[in-house]
Structures are given as structure tokens and as C-alpha cells.
XYZ file of C-alpha atoms in Angstrom:
537
model
C -25.325 6.773 25.819
C -22.761 3.110 25.751
C -25.157 1.151 27.276
C -28.177 2.311 24.910
C -25.439 1.792 22.385
C -24.949 -2.169 23.533
C -28.071 -2.997 24.059
C -28.930 -3.002 19.929
C -28.625 -6.482 18.579
C -26.660 -6.408 16.094
C -23.755 -6.037 18.961
C -24.642 -8.671 20.588
C -21.905 -11.021 19.257
C -18.795 -8.388 20.314
C -17.612 -10.201 23.294
C -17.424 -7.037 25.500
C -21.135 -6.152 24.575
C -22.425 -6.993 28.470
C -20.018 -5.598 30.596
C -20.468 -3.854 32.532
C -20.201 0.419 30.871
C -17.761 1.759 33.591
C -14.765 -1.076 32.371
C -15.014 -0.697 29.578
C -13.877 3.286 30.374
C -10.682 5.305 30.526
C -9.955 8.569 30.906
C -6.333 10.174 31.018
C -8.405 13.296 33.718
C -9.393 13.105 36.448
C -11.811 14.891 39.309
C -10.250 17.455 42.174
C -11.207 18.875 45.515
C -13.738 20.534 43.741
C -15.289 18.556 41.217
C -14.399 19.523 38.717
C -10.950 18.693 36.071
C -7.746 19.329 36.337
C -4.602 18.819 33.387
C -3.033 15.100 34.826
C 0.489 14.069 34.636
C -0.159 11.090 36.988
C 1.448 12.483 39.848
C -1.533 12.386 41.685
C -3.225 9.098 43.465
C -6.058 9.635 42.169
C -5.480 9.765 38.561
C -2.971 7.126 39.084
C -4.464 3.831 38.004
C -5.454 4.985 34.368
C -2.336 6.681 34.392
C -0.589 3.591 34.956
C -2.579 1.427 32.085
C -2.370 5.237 28.717
C 0.716 5.538 29.478
C 2.664 2.505 30.821
C 1.109 -0.301 30.794
C 0.238 -0.968 26.922
C 0.820 -4.373 26.809
C -1.688 -4.345 29.596
C -3.826 -1.898 27.679
C -3.567 -3.779 24.297
C -5.003 -7.732 25.605
C -7.886 -8.394 24.489
C -8.640 -9.988 27.911
C -8.398 -6.032 29.176
C -12.473 -4.927 29.203
C -10.706 -0.798 28.114
C -12.232 -0.166 24.450
C -12.189 3.662 24.996
C -10.232 6.252 26.301
C -11.369 10.156 26.007
C -8.858 12.057 27.467
C -8.096 15.999 28.424
C -5.163 16.792 27.049
C -2.671 14.240 25.940
C -1.852 14.403 22.958
C 0.474 17.224 22.462
C 3.093 15.192 24.505
C 3.343 12.044 26.291
C 1.542 10.287 24.906
C 2.484 7.514 22.843
C -0.417 4.222 22.228
C -0.248 2.973 18.785
C -4.092 1.790 17.761
C -5.476 5.178 18.297
C -8.220 5.019 15.926
C -10.926 7.951 16.680
C -9.670 11.766 17.820
C -12.388 13.775 19.288
C -12.383 17.511 18.534
C -13.838 19.164 21.263
C -12.281 22.328 21.088
C -10.605 25.390 18.425
C -7.716 24.702 17.201
C -5.242 27.108 17.514
C -1.228 27.549 16.526
C -0.404 26.074 20.941
C -1.649 23.098 19.389
C -1.660 22.160 15.236
C -3.685 19.672 13.736
C -1.256 17.372 12.083
C -0.113 17.018 16.051
C -3.371 15.991 16.716
C -3.838 13.262 14.062
C -0.308 12.717 14.550
C -1.112 10.294 17.427
C -3.309 8.078 15.658
C -0.684 7.869 11.993
C 1.393 5.042 13.430
C 0.275 1.859 11.971
C -1.550 -0.719 15.536
C -0.263 -3.296 16.162
C -0.811 -6.873 16.971
C -0.824 -8.850 20.487
C 2.848 -10.308 20.059
C 3.165 -6.400 19.843
C 3.615 -6.566 15.300
C 3.380 -3.819 12.661
C 0.046 -4.286 10.627
C 0.368 -2.971 7.297
C -3.759 -3.625 6.294
C -5.435 -0.619 5.118
C -8.400 -1.749 5.997
C -7.626 -1.654 9.301
C -4.813 0.947 8.661
C -7.767 4.198 9.344
C -8.200 7.485 11.327
C -11.701 9.010 12.278
C -10.832 11.906 12.974
C -14.062 13.378 14.377
C -13.749 18.053 14.071
C -15.566 20.780 15.233
C -15.544 22.344 11.889
C -16.600 20.956 8.138
C -15.495 18.505 6.508
C -13.718 21.464 3.954
C -12.036 23.479 6.541
C -10.534 20.688 8.058
C -8.607 19.287 5.337
C -7.874 22.759 4.034
C -6.246 23.617 6.970
C -4.389 20.384 7.377
C -3.215 20.461 3.544
C -2.114 23.777 4.724
C -0.226 23.166 8.115
C 1.288 20.341 6.197
C 3.229 22.521 3.718
C 3.426 25.048 5.258
C 5.665 23.371 8.279
C 6.668 19.928 6.682
C 7.072 21.538 3.149
C 4.730 18.078 2.121
C 2.842 19.705 -1.226
C -0.564 17.963 -2.157
C -1.867 18.184 -5.542
C 1.644 19.373 -6.859
C 3.552 16.461 -9.203
C 6.825 17.122 -10.645
C 8.444 17.394 -13.695
C 10.908 14.820 -12.678
C 7.925 12.358 -12.248
C 6.862 12.476 -15.701
C 10.566 10.851 -16.324
C 10.439 8.189 -13.799
C 7.139 6.089 -15.003
C 7.862 3.283 -17.304
C 7.088 0.855 -20.637
C 8.087 -1.969 -21.941
C 10.741 -2.146 -23.662
C 10.169 -4.982 -26.367
C 9.155 -8.756 -26.557
C 11.121 -9.794 -23.847
C 12.451 -6.493 -22.859
C 12.413 -5.150 -19.274
C 10.624 -1.563 -18.960
C 12.632 0.956 -18.711
C 11.861 4.215 -17.921
C 11.403 7.355 -19.840
C 13.048 9.564 -19.447
C 13.363 13.869 -18.853
C 12.354 14.547 -23.065
C 9.300 12.057 -23.778
C 8.081 12.888 -19.568
C 8.195 16.480 -21.291
C 5.542 15.631 -23.790
C 3.421 14.499 -21.297
C 3.248 17.051 -19.503
C 3.310 19.472 -21.340
C -0.600 17.767 -22.800
C -1.849 17.912 -19.490
C -0.562 21.373 -18.381
C -3.000 22.121 -21.961
C -5.650 20.177 -21.598
C -5.922 21.677 -18.383
C -5.505 18.726 -16.398
C -2.602 20.736 -14.336
C -0.494 23.849 -14.539
C 2.345 25.340 -15.099
C 3.884 24.855 -11.868
C 2.505 21.000 -11.338
C -0.775 21.501 -9.287
C -3.151 19.235 -10.665
C -6.727 20.811 -11.749
C -10.492 20.473 -11.241
C -9.691 18.993 -14.480
C -8.420 16.177 -12.891
C -11.822 13.892 -12.163
C -10.826 10.074 -11.705
C -13.468 9.215 -10.317
C -16.044 10.131 -13.045
C -16.433 6.136 -15.411
C -16.101 8.520 -18.618
C -12.538 10.240 -17.751
C -9.285 9.700 -19.626
C -5.899 11.435 -19.835
C -5.559 13.860 -23.308
C -1.890 10.535 -23.916
C -0.324 12.913 -26.807
C -0.255 10.544 -29.841
C 3.117 7.311 -29.482
C 1.985 8.084 -25.568
C -1.672 6.057 -25.168
C -0.018 2.947 -23.601
C 1.079 5.399 -20.858
C -2.112 6.811 -20.237
C -2.813 4.074 -17.032
C 0.520 4.036 -16.133
C 0.621 7.946 -15.342
C -3.018 8.255 -13.947
C -1.926 6.191 -10.884
C 0.554 7.897 -10.798
C -1.026 11.588 -11.231
C -4.019 9.805 -8.147
C -0.518 8.993 -6.141
C -0.883 13.094 -5.594
C -4.426 13.764 -5.202
C -4.150 14.996 -1.382
C -8.680 13.356 -1.067
C -7.299 9.952 -1.998
C -5.147 10.285 1.230
C -7.847 12.362 3.844
C -11.389 11.517 3.093
C -15.257 12.259 4.398
C -17.037 10.195 6.434
C -20.432 11.394 4.684
C -19.146 8.911 1.894
C -18.711 5.993 3.765
C -20.861 3.284 3.957
C -21.547 0.063 5.933
C -20.458 -3.328 3.029
C -22.706 -6.544 3.517
C -22.358 -9.427 3.002
C -25.373 -11.567 0.964
C -25.519 -14.627 2.301
C -27.697 -15.773 -0.076
C -25.167 -15.771 -2.160
C -22.879 -17.185 -0.279
C -24.958 -20.257 0.859
C -25.366 -20.809 -2.298
C -24.805 -23.781 -4.803
C -22.697 -22.228 -6.453
C -20.751 -20.545 -4.454
C -19.957 -23.332 -2.351
C -18.645 -24.849 -5.477
C -16.797 -22.162 -5.891
C -14.578 -21.657 -2.701
C -13.918 -24.710 -1.659
C -12.145 -25.424 -5.002
C -10.128 -22.092 -4.349
C -9.738 -21.913 -0.153
C -6.765 -24.381 -0.803
C -3.844 -23.117 0.681
C 0.267 -24.130 -1.188
C 4.071 -23.780 -0.287
C 5.856 -23.511 -2.813
C 10.512 -24.438 -3.578
C 12.728 -22.897 -5.578
C 15.358 -24.898 -7.535
C 17.775 -23.981 -10.117
C 21.609 -24.743 -10.235
C 23.909 -22.145 -7.665
C 27.045 -22.598 -9.109
C 25.396 -20.954 -12.788
C 23.631 -18.341 -11.351
C 27.106 -17.485 -9.688
C 28.194 -16.962 -12.763
C 25.871 -15.932 -14.830
C 25.457 -12.781 -12.001
C 28.847 -12.047 -11.512
C 28.535 -12.021 -15.993
C 26.028 -9.723 -15.735
C 28.284 -7.362 -12.933
C 30.795 -6.636 -14.882
C 28.860 -5.052 -17.794
C 27.790 -3.077 -14.988
C 28.432 0.831 -16.294
C 30.935 2.180 -14.408
C 30.460 3.357 -10.861
C 32.304 7.257 -10.633
C 33.219 8.888 -7.437
C 30.373 11.562 -6.014
C 31.714 14.795 -7.426
C 31.888 18.072 -5.182
C 31.425 21.667 -5.978
C 31.913 24.516 -4.257
C 31.413 27.702 -5.225
C 31.865 31.480 -4.095
C 29.998 33.698 -5.299
C 30.043 37.904 -4.450
C 26.477 39.908 -3.999
C 26.965 43.395 -5.477
C 24.275 46.451 -4.436
C 23.480 47.955 -7.326
C 21.137 50.857 -8.225
C 19.141 48.029 -9.509
C 18.334 45.805 -7.208
C 21.302 43.096 -6.550
C 23.618 40.607 -8.666
C 25.752 38.052 -8.019
C 29.723 37.311 -9.422
C 31.583 33.957 -8.606
C 34.905 34.721 -6.543
C 36.470 30.967 -6.777
C 35.545 27.382 -7.967
C 36.223 24.498 -7.562
C 36.039 20.991 -8.540
C 36.548 17.014 -6.939
C 35.874 13.621 -6.423
C 35.710 12.915 -3.018
C 38.297 10.014 -1.749
C 36.564 6.366 -0.088
C 39.781 4.632 -0.722
C 40.308 5.706 3.061
C 37.100 5.282 5.017
C 35.223 2.894 7.006
C 32.978 1.746 4.395
C 29.282 -0.686 5.391
C 27.712 -3.925 6.233
C 28.023 -4.546 2.013
C 27.822 -9.219 1.949
C 24.399 -7.423 5.004
C 23.068 -5.439 3.148
C 23.057 -7.033 -0.021
C 21.881 -9.980 1.961
C 18.774 -8.306 4.249
C 18.045 -6.442 -0.276
C 17.363 -9.923 -2.023
C 17.671 -13.266 0.350
C 20.527 -14.880 -0.769
C 23.428 -15.732 1.580
C 26.441 -13.277 2.302
C 28.772 -16.879 0.807
C 26.878 -16.342 -2.707
C 26.981 -12.582 -2.661
C 30.698 -13.302 -1.713
C 31.457 -15.320 -4.659
C 29.776 -12.556 -7.481
C 30.914 -10.630 -6.162
C 34.311 -11.656 -6.615
C 34.124 -13.989 -10.000
C 32.651 -9.980 -10.933
C 36.004 -8.647 -10.884
C 34.566 -5.085 -9.569
C 34.594 -4.834 -6.226
C 36.969 -1.939 -6.333
C 34.220 0.294 -7.559
C 32.948 -0.267 -4.054
C 35.754 2.207 -3.094
C 34.659 4.874 -5.577
C 31.070 5.572 -4.217
C 29.703 1.924 -2.118
C 25.905 3.395 -2.024
C 26.215 3.423 -6.201
C 28.033 0.338 -7.121
C 25.713 -1.907 -4.008
C 22.853 -0.381 -5.155
C 23.148 -1.359 -9.055
C 23.768 -4.682 -8.007
C 20.907 -5.771 -5.631
C 19.025 -4.138 -8.950
C 20.915 -6.656 -11.097
C 20.115 -9.461 -8.520
C 17.197 -9.383 -7.368
C 16.509 -8.553 -11.323
C 18.391 -11.749 -12.110
C 16.507 -13.570 -9.357
C 12.923 -12.873 -9.893
C 13.706 -14.275 -13.667
C 14.793 -17.622 -11.817
C 11.535 -17.776 -9.538
C 9.166 -17.842 -12.570
C 11.808 -21.045 -14.371
C 11.745 -22.722 -10.856
C 9.292 -21.868 -9.039
C 7.305 -25.142 -7.759
C 3.644 -25.306 -5.531
C 2.041 -27.932 -3.542
C -1.558 -28.785 -1.784
C -1.036 -28.654 2.377
C -1.687 -31.956 3.127
C -5.783 -31.826 4.558
C -6.098 -32.117 8.537
C -2.724 -30.285 8.909
C -2.917 -26.638 10.136
C -3.695 -24.026 7.670
C -4.471 -26.722 5.178
C -7.418 -23.388 2.974
C -8.387 -20.394 3.728
C -11.984 -20.533 6.937
C -15.000 -19.198 4.768
C -15.843 -17.031 8.445
C -12.959 -15.333 6.770
C -15.199 -13.493 5.306
C -15.782 -10.010 7.107
C -20.589 -9.865 7.607
C -20.109 -5.515 7.520
C -17.177 -3.873 6.508
C -16.788 0.288 5.951
C -15.987 1.332 2.409
C -15.851 4.886 0.650
C -18.329 4.847 -1.588
C -16.569 7.049 -3.739
C -14.534 4.755 -4.457
C -17.537 1.560 -5.571
C -19.692 0.338 -7.837
C -23.505 -1.228 -6.712
C -23.607 -4.991 -7.822
C -26.259 -7.566 -7.904
C -24.062 -10.055 -8.531
C -21.817 -9.974 -5.912
C -21.494 -11.128 -2.982
C -20.980 -8.782 -1.117
C -23.575 -5.148 -1.767
C -20.696 -2.619 -2.818
C -17.732 -3.201 -5.373
C -14.663 -0.834 -4.292
C -12.353 -0.769 -6.907
C -8.777 0.853 -7.308
C -8.865 1.445 -10.566
C -11.451 2.641 -14.048
C -10.308 -1.212 -14.746
C -11.302 -2.655 -12.142
C -14.723 -0.886 -11.879
C -15.294 -0.773 -15.558
C -14.713 -5.594 -15.097
C -17.185 -4.887 -12.020
C -19.798 -2.712 -13.921
C -18.995 -5.701 -17.213
C -19.350 -8.570 -14.735
C -22.711 -7.464 -13.176
C -24.547 -7.178 -16.239
C -23.097 -9.798 -18.387
C -25.934 -12.156 -19.211
C -23.041 -15.618 -18.858
C -21.848 -14.768 -15.402
C -23.506 -16.443 -12.051
C -21.733 -14.733 -9.270
C -18.687 -12.595 -9.125
C -16.764 -11.698 -5.643
C -13.773 -8.917 -5.355
C -11.524 -11.752 -2.795
C -10.849 -9.670 0.394
C -7.359 -8.922 1.947
C -6.352 -11.823 3.884
C -6.569 -14.475 0.911
C -3.397 -14.365 -0.373
C -1.267 -16.384 -1.558
C 2.821 -16.978 -0.331
C 5.268 -15.904 -3.075
C 9.305 -15.748 -2.505
C 8.756 -12.366 -3.372
C 5.793 -11.657 -1.327
C 2.267 -11.322 -0.781
C -0.003 -12.189 -4.122
C -3.689 -11.512 -3.738
C -5.269 -11.985 -7.128
C -8.806 -9.690 -7.544
C -11.739 -12.204 -8.671
C -13.355 -15.326 -7.762
C -16.031 -15.855 -10.569
C -19.064 -18.830 -11.628
C -20.100 -18.022 -15.055
C -22.713 -20.432 -16.604
C -23.183 -21.068 -20.341
C -24.451 -24.620 -19.902
C -22.107 -25.845 -17.517
C -21.276 -23.402 -15.239
C -17.483 -22.631 -15.122
C -15.244 -21.138 -12.010
C -13.007 -18.610 -12.428
C -10.171 -16.539 -10.993
C -8.676 -13.075 -12.913
C -6.221 -10.332 -12.409
C -7.641 -7.396 -14.019
C -4.668 -4.463 -15.561
C -4.876 -2.222 -18.354
C -2.549 -3.812 -20.023
C -2.186 -8.299 -20.318
C 0.888 -8.667 -21.280
C 3.114 -9.298 -18.521
C 6.669 -8.379 -19.457
C 5.157 -5.109 -18.885
C 4.905 -5.481 -15.716
C 7.804 -4.904 -12.837
C 10.193 -7.683 -11.688
C 8.712 -8.271 -8.894
C 4.522 -7.333 -9.635
C 5.461 -9.456 -12.466
C 6.940 -13.197 -10.306
C 4.084 -12.413 -8.139
C 1.407 -12.610 -11.086
C 3.999 -15.514 -12.029
C 3.928 -17.858 -8.966
C -0.234 -16.809 -8.917
C -0.252 -18.832 -12.026
C 1.556 -21.758 -10.258
C -0.795 -22.343 -6.628
C -3.435 -21.975 -8.912
C -2.399 -24.581 -11.641
C -1.289 -27.065 -8.279
C -5.128 -26.255 -6.518
C -6.735 -26.856 -10.315
C -8.522 -23.633 -10.667
C -8.257 -21.527 -13.901
C -6.344 -18.549 -13.803
C -4.478 -15.314 -15.627
C -4.813 -12.205 -16.436
C -7.600 -9.902 -17.787
C -8.817 -6.300 -18.790
C -12.074 -7.395 -20.579
C -15.172 -9.537 -19.436
C -15.692 -10.709 -22.487
C -11.927 -12.241 -22.969
C -13.461 -14.636 -20.307
C -13.701 -18.198 -21.181
C -14.214 -21.624 -20.532
């Protein structure tokens, strides 16, 4: 079957398509004297080669020069198996209690590694395909039940306290802050009343975020929290993590758009890569950070409460009574504290010397002995907030000189065919790809709007590998757009429901401001938007 499939011309570009199919297949089982098959442990001569390669020589197995591409295992998914690069699992037997679904697929849920042994965090790569011997609905339900029963993970149930952690801006120039329990309960009650979720927090069939017209019934005064609430609820959907492969489609690139003069001109503008530097006054920064830490709320020692209760059986049941109750503060004065400077340095990228100067000038070092964890978390949050604001003010980008390595992105990186979930994509005639994947309703509406806009010539959602380096992590903008209204204008745009950067978290705002500096350095129009009508040029 493999030989027949590889004869298809569409696989001709694969480096191993012409190889002997016998070198592409390996099995974690072997034949016995009766020409049958048995469970193997790698202890016999006949199975030693495959066993050594699969179970022990992972470096050799993962090497691109090794032709092995398909591993069929008879009984290795419960114990002993330690290959991180598993992308397909086919279940040939009926799953019994002795072999749990989560045990089987857990072997394929590890983050894969590249040739250097580094973990890969790309969502387009980190997908496990399970070929089950039952319907998707039955498989997904059984898997969900096992996670809930054995691991305590409850899918589809939103905790009450999660609403209190929703964030909104405090006003012009203010930082986003959590809305708190009172307002969180108002939003939660509105969702319960409108059958979006029940009183226990479980999402109901009324929650249909995939429908274009779906809107959450937000209470008066909370309309600005709609998108944040929607994203939060979507994170608790089981279907967002386990999907039916029948909805997967091949997303093909439109060569006529890719090779058009307009798209080539767009790519020539945005393909330029840059490097950045951040400048600030270190002594002044230390002074300001120390002053801010000095103003932090007091750090209180952990409180330990010990309550002894008695149980008294009665005719109507069991009644409890408090026998004794004692409360005391934990004392850390005589205990070893963690590597405070090292942990703060890792979280903020500041040097130990700078951190020590800040803490010393803050006159708050005694708080370490009250509650080191609480103090460290407050300090890290304060330092990162101050650093993010400094980054916005002091970052500079410069073009990497032409001809040097990694000076630009290569158009050949665009994948000709990519597998995507059709339930999270729309078709578009002006898009570089046949389908446009989206992560939010705002992105979906924007893609549909661009496809229908008379002045939009072509557009594409920028691929995952199109990333800009920033001091707070890599940043990937959303869209590249070609618009014509007499002149040809090229845009790069980020789509968010709220176009006020002040409403974003520190790191998100800093990445966006870094994006502005990057595109300014290469002379490309870049901004934040939530509507096609806002495109100007």
C-alpha cells in the first residue's frame, strides 16, 4: 500500500519517495518459530535491531538520514516507549480498562523535538492524529470521561473565580486590572440566565462561538469585556482541543496570486528582517524601580489554621462540632530562602547586580523572610511592568544588511499545501490561500470583509514562521494586504477587537509597539485595526 501511494506524482518531491519501502517500515514486534507474532521486550536476537533503534537509539532514529518513517507497534504504548516524535496512533483493538485511552494517546502528546533535540512549540506541527476503531463522538466522550475521572481535569466547566480574573483598562494611560469577584459574578449570572452555561459552570449548547452571528449576552456596562469573556470561555471547550479529522481540509496556495507582480512587490517590502537594541539610563531605572517596589503592598506571612472537629452520629445523620481551633503565622526567619536573585533574573532578564541594587535601595529585603514567594512574585511583576514601558520608549530597529545570513524571509517558506480545520477557516477568492484560518470572530469578520472590499486586491494571513524578534518574545503580525484605489498601497495589520493599545497586557502592548518600530525601520505601513473600513492609504 505504501509503495502504491508513493507512486502518486504529488509525493515525488519527498526525499525518501524513491527509497525501498522495506527501509521505511519498522515494527516493535517480531515473528516466532510458528511464524506468528508475539510481544517483545528486545531481549531476543530476532527483534534486537528494531528494538535498539526504536527504544534506545532515539538520536539515530530522529536523524533525517535514517530512512525509517513508519513504526508499527504491537504493544508498546503502555510502558517503555519513549519516542517524542509520534504523530499518528492507530488503535487496532477495543480499548479495555487495562489500557486507557489517555495512556495510549499520551505517548503522542509530548512536544516533538528537532535535530538538535530542542522542543518545538509550533501548533501547526504539534498535532496528534488518532485512527480509532470507534466513532469520533464515542472516542472523544470516553477520552473526556477518563481525563475527568482519573486526572481531575473537568472540561467544559468554567470556575467561578475565573470571571474575577477578567481584565479591563483603568482609564487613559492606565494598566489593565482584574475586574474582581463582584463584577465577575454579574457577568456569570447573565450567562447562566441566558443559557450559555448552567449554575455549576458547565457550558451549554447555547454557547456556539463558531457561528458568525453569535454574541454573548453581556450585562449593561460590561460590553467592553465581551471578547475577553468569549476567549476565556472558548478555552474551556473540549472540542477546541480534540477535533474531528473529517473537518480537516488541504489549504492550497494560489500560485497565480503568489507569482503576481503585486504580491511580489508586497513581499519585497515586508521580507526584510531587522535587529533591535534598547537604550535606557541604568542608574535612573534602578532608582525608579526601587521606589516602586518600596510602595508595594505589605507582604504578610502565610497563616496556618488548624481546626479539630468531632463527629456525633444522631438519628437524623451526623453533626459536627469544633473541639479546638488554632491560628498562627508561619515563620521563615530560620529557614533557607530560595535563590532570590537567580529566579528574579530568569523572569526579568536583568543581571543579578542590577536586581541586588534595586532590592537594596527599596529597603524591602526584610519581606523575604516573611513570605519569600509572595515577595518575589510582586517584585517580578513590578520589574517587568517597568521594563515593558522602558522598551516602548527606548527600542530601535535596524535592517540587517542585504547579503548577510538571515537578512530576509524567503518566499519559498510558504507551504504549498497545509492541513487545517475547516471549522475555523473561511474561503476567500482574494487570499493567497484557498482557506483563511482564524483564531477569533474579529479575524473571521476581517477576512470576509477584505474578500468583499472593492479596493482590496490581494491579502494573506501571515504564516507562523513570520516572526519579529522583540525583547519580550517573538511577535507575529496578522495580515499583509494590497489595496488599490488609483495607487497601489501595501499594508501590514494586526486585528484586535479593541484598537486601544492601553487595554492590552504589558507584554502584548510591548510586542505591538516593537512591531511598529520594526515596520517603521523597513518603511512599511503597520497598525492595529478591527475593521476593513479603517484601512487607509
